[in-house]
PDB file of C-alpha atoms and ligand atoms in Angstrom:
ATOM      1  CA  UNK N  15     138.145  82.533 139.602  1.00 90.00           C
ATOM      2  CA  UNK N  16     140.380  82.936 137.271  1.00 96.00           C
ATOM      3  CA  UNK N  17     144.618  82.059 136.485  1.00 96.00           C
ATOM      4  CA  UNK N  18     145.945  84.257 138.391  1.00 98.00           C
ATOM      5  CA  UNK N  19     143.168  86.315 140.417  1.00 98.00           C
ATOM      6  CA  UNK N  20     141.348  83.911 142.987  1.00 98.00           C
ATOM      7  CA  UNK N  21     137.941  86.273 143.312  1.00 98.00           C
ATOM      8  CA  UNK N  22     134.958  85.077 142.736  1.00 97.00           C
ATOM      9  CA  UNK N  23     132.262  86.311 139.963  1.00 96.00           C
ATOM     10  CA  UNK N  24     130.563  89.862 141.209  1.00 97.00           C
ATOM     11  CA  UNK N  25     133.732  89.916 144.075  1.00 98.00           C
ATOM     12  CA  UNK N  26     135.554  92.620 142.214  1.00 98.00           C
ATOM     13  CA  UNK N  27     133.967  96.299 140.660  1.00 98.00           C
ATOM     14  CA  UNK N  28     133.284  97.196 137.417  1.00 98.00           C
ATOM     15  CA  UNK N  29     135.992  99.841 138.303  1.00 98.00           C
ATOM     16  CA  UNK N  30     139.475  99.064 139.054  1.00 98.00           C
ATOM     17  CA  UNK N  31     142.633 100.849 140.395  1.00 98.00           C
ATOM     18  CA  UNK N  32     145.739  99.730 138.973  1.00 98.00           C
ATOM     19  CA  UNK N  33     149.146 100.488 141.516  1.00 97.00           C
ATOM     20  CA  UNK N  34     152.161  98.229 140.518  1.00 98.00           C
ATOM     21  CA  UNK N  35     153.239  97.620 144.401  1.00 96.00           C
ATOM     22  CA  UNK N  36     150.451  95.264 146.112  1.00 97.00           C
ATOM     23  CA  UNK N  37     151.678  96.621 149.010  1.00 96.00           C
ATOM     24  CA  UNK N  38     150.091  99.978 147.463  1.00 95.00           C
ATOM     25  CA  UNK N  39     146.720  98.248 147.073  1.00 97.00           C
ATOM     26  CA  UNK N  40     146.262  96.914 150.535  1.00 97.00           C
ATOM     27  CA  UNK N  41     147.051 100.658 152.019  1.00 95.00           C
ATOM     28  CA  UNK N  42     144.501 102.483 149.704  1.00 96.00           C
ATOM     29  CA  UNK N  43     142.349  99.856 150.576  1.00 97.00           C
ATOM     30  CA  UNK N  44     142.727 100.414 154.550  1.00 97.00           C
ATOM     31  CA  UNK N  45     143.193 103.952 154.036  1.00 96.00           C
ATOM     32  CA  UNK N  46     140.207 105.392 151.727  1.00 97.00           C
ATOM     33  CA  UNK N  47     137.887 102.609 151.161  1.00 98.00           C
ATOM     34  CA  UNK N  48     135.091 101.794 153.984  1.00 98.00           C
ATOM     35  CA  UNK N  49     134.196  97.758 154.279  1.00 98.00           C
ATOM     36  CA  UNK N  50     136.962  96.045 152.193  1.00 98.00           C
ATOM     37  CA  UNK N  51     137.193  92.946 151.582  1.00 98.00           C
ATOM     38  CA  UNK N  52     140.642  91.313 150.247  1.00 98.00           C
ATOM     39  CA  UNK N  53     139.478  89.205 147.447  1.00 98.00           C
ATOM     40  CA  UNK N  54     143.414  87.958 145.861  1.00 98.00           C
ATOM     41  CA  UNK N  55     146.385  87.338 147.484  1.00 98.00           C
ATOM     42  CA  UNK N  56     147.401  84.939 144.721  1.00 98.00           C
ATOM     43  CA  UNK N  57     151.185  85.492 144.012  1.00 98.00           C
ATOM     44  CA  UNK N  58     150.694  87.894 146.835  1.00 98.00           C
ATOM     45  CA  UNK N  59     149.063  90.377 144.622  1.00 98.00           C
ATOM     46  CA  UNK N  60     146.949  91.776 146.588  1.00 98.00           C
ATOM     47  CA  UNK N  61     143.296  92.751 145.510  1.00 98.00           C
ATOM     48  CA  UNK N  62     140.627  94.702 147.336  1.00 98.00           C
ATOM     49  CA  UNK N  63     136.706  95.623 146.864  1.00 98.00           C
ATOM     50  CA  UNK N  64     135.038  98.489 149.268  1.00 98.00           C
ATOM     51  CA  UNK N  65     133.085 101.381 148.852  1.00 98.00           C
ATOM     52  CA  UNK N  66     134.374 104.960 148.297  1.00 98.00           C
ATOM     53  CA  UNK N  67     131.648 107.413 149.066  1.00 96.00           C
ATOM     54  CA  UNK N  68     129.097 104.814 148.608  1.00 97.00           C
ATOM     55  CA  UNK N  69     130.395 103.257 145.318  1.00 98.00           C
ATOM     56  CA  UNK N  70     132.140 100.105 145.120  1.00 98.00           C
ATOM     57  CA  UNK N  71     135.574 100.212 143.860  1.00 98.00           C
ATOM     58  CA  UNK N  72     138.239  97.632 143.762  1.00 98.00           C
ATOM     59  CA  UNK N  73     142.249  97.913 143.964  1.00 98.00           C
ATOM     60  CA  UNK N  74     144.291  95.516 142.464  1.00 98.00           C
ATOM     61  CA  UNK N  75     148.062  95.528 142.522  1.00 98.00           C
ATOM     62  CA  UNK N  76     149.641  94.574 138.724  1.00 98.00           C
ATOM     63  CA  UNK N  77     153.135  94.023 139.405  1.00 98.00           C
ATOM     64  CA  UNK N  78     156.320  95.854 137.437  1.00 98.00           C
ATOM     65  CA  UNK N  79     156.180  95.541 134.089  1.00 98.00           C
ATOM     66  CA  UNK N  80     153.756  95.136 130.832  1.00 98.00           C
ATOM     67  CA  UNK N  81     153.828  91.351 131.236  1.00 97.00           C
ATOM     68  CA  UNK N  82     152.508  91.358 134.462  1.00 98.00           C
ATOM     69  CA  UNK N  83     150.050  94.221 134.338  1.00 98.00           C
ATOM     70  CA  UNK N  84     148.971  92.538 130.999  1.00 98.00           C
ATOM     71  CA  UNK N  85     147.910  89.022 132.751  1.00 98.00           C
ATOM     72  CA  UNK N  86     145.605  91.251 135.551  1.00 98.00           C
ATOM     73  CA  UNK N  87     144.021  93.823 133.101  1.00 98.00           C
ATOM     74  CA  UNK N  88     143.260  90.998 130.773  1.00 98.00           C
ATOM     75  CA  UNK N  89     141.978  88.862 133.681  1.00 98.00           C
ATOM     76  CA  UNK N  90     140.236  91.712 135.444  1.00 98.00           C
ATOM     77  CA  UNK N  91     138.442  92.732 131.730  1.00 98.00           C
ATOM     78  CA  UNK N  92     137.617  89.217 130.428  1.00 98.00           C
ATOM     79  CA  UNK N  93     137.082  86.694 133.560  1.00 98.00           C
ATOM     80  CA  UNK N  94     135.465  90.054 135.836  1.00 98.00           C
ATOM     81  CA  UNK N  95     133.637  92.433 133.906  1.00 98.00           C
ATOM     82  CA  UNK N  96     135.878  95.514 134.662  1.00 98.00           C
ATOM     83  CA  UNK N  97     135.097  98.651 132.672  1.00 98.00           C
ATOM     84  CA  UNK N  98     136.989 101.301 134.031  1.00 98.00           C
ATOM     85  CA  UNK N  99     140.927 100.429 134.790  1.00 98.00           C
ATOM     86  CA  UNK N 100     142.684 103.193 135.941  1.00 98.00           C
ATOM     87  CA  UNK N 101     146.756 102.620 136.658  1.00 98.00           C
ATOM     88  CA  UNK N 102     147.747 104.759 139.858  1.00 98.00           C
ATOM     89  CA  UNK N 103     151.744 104.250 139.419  1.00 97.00           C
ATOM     90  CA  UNK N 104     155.181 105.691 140.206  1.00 96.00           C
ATOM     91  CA  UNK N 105     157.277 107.694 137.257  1.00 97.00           C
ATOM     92  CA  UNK N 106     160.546 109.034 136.306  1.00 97.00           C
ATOM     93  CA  UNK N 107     160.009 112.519 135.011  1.00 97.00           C
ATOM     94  CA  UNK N 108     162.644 113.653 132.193  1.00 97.00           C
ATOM     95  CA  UNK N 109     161.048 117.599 131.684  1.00 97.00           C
ATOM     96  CA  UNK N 110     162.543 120.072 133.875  1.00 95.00           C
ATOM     97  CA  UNK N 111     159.298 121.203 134.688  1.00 96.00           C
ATOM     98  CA  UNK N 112     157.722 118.217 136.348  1.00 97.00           C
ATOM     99  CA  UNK N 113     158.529 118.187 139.650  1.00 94.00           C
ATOM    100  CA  UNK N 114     158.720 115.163 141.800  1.00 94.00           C
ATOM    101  CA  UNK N 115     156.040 114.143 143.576  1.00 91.00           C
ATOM    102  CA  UNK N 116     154.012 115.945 140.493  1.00 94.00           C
ATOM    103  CA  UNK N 117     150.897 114.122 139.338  1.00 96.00           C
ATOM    104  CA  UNK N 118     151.126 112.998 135.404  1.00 98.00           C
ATOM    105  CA  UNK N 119     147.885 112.421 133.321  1.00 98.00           C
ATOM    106  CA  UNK N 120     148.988 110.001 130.486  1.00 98.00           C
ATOM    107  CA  UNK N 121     147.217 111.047 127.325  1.00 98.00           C
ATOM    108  CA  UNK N 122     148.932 108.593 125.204  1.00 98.00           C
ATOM    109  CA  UNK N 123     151.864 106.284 125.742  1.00 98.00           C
ATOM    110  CA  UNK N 124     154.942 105.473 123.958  1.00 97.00           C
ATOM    111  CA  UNK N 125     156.743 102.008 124.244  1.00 97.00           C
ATOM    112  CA  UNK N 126     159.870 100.120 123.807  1.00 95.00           C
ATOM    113  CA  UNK N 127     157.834  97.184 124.155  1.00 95.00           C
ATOM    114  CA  UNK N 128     156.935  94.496 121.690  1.00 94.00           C
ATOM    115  CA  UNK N 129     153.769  93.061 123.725  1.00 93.00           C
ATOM    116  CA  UNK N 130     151.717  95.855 120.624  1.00 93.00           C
ATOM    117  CA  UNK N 131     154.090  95.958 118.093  1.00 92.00           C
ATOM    118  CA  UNK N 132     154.096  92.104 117.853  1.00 93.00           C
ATOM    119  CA  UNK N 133     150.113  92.206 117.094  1.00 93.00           C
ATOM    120  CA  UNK N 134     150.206  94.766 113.902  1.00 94.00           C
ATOM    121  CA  UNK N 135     153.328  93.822 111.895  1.00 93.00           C
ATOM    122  CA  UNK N 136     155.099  97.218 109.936  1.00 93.00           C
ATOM    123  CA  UNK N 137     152.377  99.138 111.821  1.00 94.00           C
ATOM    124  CA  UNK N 138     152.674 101.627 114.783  1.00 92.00           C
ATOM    125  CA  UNK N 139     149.522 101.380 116.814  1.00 93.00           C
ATOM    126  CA  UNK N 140     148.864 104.627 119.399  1.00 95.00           C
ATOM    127  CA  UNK N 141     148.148 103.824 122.872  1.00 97.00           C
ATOM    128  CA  UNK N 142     145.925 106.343 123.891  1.00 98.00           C
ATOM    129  CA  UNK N 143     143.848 107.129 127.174  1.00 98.00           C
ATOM    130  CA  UNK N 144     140.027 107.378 127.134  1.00 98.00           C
ATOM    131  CA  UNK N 145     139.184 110.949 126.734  1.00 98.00           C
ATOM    132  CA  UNK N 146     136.143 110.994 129.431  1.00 98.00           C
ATOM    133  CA  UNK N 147     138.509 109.523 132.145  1.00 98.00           C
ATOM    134  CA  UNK N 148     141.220 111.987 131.256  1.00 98.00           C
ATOM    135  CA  UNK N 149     138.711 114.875 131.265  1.00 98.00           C
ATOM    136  CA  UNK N 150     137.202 113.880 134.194  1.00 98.00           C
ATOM    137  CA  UNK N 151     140.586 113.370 135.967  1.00 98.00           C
ATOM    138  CA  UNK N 152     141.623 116.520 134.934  1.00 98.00           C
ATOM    139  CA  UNK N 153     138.809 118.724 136.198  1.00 98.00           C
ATOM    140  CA  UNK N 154     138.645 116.733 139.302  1.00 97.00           C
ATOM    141  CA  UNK N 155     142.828 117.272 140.228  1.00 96.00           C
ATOM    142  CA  UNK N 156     142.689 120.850 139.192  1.00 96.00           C
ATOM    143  CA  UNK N 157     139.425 121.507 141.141  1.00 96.00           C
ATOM    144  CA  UNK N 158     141.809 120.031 144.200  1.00 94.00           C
ATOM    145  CA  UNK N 159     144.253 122.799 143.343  1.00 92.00           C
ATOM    146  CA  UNK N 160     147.083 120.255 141.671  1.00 92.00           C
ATOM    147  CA  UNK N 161     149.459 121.402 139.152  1.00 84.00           C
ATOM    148  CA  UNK N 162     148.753 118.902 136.741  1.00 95.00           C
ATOM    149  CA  UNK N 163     150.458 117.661 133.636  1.00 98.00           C
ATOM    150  CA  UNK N 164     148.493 115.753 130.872  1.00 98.00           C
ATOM    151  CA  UNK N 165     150.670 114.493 127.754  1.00 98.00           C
ATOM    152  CA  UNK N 166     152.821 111.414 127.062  1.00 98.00           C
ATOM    153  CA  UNK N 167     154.618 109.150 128.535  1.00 98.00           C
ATOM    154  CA  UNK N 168     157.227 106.242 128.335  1.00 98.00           C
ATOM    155  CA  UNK N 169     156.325 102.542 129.132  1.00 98.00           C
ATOM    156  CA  UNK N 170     159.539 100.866 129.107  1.00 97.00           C
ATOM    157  CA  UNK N 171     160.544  97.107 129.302  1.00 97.00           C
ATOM    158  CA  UNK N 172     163.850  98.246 131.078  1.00 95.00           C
ATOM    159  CA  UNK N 173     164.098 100.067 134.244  1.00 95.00           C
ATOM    160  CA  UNK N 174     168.004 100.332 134.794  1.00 95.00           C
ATOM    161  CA  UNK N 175     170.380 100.833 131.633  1.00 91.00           C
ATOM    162  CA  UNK N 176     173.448 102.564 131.231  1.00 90.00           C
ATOM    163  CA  UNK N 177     172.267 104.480 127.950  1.00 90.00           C
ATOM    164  CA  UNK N 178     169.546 106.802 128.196  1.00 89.00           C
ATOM    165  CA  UNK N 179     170.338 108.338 125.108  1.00 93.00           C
ATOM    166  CA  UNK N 180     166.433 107.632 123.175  1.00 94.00           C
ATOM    167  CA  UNK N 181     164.849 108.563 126.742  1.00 93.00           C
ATOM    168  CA  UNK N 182     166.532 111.676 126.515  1.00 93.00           C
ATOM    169  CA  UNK N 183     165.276 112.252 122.939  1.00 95.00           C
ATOM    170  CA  UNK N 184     161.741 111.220 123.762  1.00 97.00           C
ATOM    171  CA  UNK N 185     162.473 113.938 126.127  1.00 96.00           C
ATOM    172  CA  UNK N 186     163.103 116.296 123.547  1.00 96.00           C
ATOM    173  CA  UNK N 187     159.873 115.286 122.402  1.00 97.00           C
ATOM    174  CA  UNK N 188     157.646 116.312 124.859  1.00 97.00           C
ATOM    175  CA  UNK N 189     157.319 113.077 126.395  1.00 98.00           C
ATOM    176  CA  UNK N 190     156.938 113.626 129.950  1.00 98.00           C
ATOM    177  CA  UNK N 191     157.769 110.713 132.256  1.00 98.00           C
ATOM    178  CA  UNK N 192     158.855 106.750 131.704  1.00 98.00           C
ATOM    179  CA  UNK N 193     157.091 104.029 133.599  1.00 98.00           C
ATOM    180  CA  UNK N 194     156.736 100.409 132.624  1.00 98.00           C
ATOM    181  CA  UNK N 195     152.636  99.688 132.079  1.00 98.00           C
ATOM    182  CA  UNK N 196     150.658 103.066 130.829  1.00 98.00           C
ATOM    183  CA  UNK N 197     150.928 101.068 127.010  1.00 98.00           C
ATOM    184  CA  UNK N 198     149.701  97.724 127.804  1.00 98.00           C
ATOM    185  CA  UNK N 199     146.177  99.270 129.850  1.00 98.00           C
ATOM    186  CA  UNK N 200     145.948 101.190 127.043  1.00 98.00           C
ATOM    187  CA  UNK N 201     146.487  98.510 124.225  1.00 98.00           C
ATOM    188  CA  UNK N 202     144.416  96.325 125.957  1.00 98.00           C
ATOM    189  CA  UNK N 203     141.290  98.375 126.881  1.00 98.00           C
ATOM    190  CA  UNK N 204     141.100  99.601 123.312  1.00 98.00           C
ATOM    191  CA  UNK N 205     141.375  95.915 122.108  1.00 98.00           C
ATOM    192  CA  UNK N 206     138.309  94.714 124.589  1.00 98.00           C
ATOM    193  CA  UNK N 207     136.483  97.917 123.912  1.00 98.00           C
ATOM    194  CA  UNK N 208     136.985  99.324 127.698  1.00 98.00           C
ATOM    195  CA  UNK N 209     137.936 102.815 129.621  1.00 98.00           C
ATOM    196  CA  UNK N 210     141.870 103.052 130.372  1.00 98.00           C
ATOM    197  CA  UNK N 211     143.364 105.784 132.198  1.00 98.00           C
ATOM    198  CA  UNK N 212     146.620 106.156 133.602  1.00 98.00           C
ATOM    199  CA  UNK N 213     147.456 108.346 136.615  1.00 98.00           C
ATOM    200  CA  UNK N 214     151.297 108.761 137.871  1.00 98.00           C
ATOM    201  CA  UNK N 215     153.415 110.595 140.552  1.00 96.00           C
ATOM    202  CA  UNK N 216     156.601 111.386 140.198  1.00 96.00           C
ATOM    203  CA  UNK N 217     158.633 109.480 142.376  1.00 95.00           C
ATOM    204  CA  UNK N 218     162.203 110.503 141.111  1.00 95.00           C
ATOM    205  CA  UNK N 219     163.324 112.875 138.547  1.00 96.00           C
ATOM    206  CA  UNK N 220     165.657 111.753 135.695  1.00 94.00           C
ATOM    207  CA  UNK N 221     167.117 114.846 135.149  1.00 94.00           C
ATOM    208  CA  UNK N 222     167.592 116.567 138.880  1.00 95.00           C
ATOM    209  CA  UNK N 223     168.579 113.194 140.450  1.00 94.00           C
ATOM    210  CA  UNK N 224     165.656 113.824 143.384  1.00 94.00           C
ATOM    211  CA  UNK N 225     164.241 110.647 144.829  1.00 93.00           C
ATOM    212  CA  UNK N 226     161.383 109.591 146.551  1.00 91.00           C
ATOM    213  CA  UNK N 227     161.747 106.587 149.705  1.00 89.00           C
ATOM    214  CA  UNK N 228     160.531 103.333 148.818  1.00 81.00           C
ATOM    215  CA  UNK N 229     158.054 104.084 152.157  1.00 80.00           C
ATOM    216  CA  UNK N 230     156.641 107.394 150.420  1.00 79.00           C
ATOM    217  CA  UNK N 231     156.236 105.162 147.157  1.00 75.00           C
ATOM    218  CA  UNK N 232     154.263 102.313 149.029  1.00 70.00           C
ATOM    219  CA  UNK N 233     152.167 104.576 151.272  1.00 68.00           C
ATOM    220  CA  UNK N 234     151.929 108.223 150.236  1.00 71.00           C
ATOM    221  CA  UNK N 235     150.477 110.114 146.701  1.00 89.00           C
ATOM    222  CA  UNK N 236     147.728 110.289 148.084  1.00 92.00           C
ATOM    223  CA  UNK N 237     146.211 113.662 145.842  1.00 93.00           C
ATOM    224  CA  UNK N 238     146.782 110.700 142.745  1.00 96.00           C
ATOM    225  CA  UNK N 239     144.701 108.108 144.974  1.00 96.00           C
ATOM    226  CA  UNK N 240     142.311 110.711 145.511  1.00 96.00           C
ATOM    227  CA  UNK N 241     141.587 111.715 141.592  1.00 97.00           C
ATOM    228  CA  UNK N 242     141.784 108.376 140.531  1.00 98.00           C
ATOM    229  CA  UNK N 243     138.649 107.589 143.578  1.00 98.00           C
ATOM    230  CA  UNK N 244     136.791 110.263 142.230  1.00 98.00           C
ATOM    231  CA  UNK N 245     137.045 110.242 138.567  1.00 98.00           C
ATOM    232  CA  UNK N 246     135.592 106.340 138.613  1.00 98.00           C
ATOM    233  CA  UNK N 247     133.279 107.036 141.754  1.00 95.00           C
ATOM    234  CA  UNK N 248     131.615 110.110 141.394  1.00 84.00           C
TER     235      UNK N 248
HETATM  236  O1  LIG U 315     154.872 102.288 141.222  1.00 76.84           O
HETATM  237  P1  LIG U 315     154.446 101.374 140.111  1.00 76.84           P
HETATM  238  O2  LIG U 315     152.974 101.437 139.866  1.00 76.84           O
HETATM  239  O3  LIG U 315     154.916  99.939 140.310  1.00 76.84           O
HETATM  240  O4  LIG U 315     155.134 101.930 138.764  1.00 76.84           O
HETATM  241  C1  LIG U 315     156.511 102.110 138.522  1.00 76.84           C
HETATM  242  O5  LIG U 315     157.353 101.545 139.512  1.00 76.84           O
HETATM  243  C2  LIG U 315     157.918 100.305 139.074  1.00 76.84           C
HETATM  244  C3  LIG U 315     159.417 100.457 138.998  1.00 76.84           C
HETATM  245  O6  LIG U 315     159.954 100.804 140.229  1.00 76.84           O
HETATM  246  C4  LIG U 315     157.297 100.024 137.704  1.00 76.84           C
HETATM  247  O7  LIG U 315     156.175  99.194 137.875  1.00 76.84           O
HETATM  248  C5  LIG U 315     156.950 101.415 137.246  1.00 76.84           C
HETATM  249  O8  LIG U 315     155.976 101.513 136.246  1.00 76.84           O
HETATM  250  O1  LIG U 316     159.593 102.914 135.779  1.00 76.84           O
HETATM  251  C1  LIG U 316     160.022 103.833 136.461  1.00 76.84           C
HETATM  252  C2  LIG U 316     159.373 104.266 137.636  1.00 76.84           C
HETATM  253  C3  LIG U 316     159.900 105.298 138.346  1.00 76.84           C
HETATM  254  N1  LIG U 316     161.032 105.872 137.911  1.00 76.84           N
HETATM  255  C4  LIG U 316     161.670 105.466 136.791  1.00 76.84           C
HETATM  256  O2  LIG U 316     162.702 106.002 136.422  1.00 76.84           O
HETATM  257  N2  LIG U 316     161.140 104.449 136.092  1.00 76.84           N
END
């Protein structure tokens, strides 16, 4: 057990999905794992451990935002033993050609966050994916046919504002979607020496004004769910 997670030891996988919406964990859970077991509804954030094609796998929702996600990826690594985190999240994509409902491979994360910053004063530390995970992602979604996009991304601290002027530039920079955790999994598992990956679908597009329902974002993306099963699974 630990502060915020109320498993006990060997309840949860040495592999982890990571969806912000709890709500997202407990339908993976139902939907693609066989024989889970809800191990957390501390907070009501929800945490599963099944199989998936014979290998145990666990789901456990992180909340919106780096200061959440932080508390369960630092919980899950230190007080659990996970090894493999992989964040299965929503997005905002700000390049004409992502499309919505597009799946993202985060290669590397930017942030307007100080959670990093903070830790390595007049330094700019790069939050990168592991390169197995992101490999192994990739082959698996473009063996399924998916139009993939692998690059980087936004984590911001701020989901509404009324001046997107420096998203627009990262734009401009090839940065391909914002979000609000990719960083902090990816800080974090190079700090405790683990595997971070981070998986997103576009859920609304920055630039077309397209949206996705709160419904499709709880329940649906499942060619994301899929890759992310796979890549720690198989
Ligand atoms: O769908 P999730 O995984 O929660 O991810 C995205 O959605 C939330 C904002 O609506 C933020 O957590 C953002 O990162
Ligand atoms: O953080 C997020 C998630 C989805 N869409 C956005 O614009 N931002």
């Amino acid at each position: 057990m630990s502060t915020h997670i109320e498993a006990k030891a060997g309840e949860i996988a040495e592999s982890v999905l990571l969806p912000g919406d709890p709500l997202r964990a407990k339908y993976i859970a139902e939907t693609f794992l066989e024989g889970a077991v809800c191990y957390n509804n501390v907070r009501g954030m929800l945490g599963y451990t099944g199989t998936y094609k014979g290998t145990r796998v666990s789901i456990q929702g992180t909340g919106m935002g780096m200061p959440s996600a932080s508390i369960y990826i630092h919980e899950l690594i230190n007080n659990y033993g996970a090894q493999n985190l992989v964040r299965i999240g929503t997005c905002g994509a700000i390049q004409s050609d992502v499309k919505i409902r597009d799946v993202i491979i985060g290669q590397a994360a930017a942030t307007d966050s100080a959670i990093i910053r903070n830790n390595f004063p007049g330094y700019d530390f790069p939050q990168i994916g592991n390169f197995d995970l992101i490999k192994k992602s990739y082959e698996i979604g473009t063996a399924k046919g998916l139009h993939l996009h692998v690059g980087n991304v936004l984590s911001s601290d701020i989901f509404y504002t009324e001046d997107n002027t420096i998203v627009t530039k990262l734009g401009k920079h090839g940065v391909l979607a914002v979000e609000m955790e990719t960083a902090v999994l990816y800080y974090l598992a190079a700090k405790f020496g683990v595997r971070g990956l981070s998986l997103l679908t576009v859920s609304d597009h920055l630039i077309t004004g397209e949206q996705t329902t709160a419904l499709e974002r709880q329940t649906t993306f499942n060619d994301m769910i899929e890759v992310a099963l796979e890549t720690v699974t198989g």
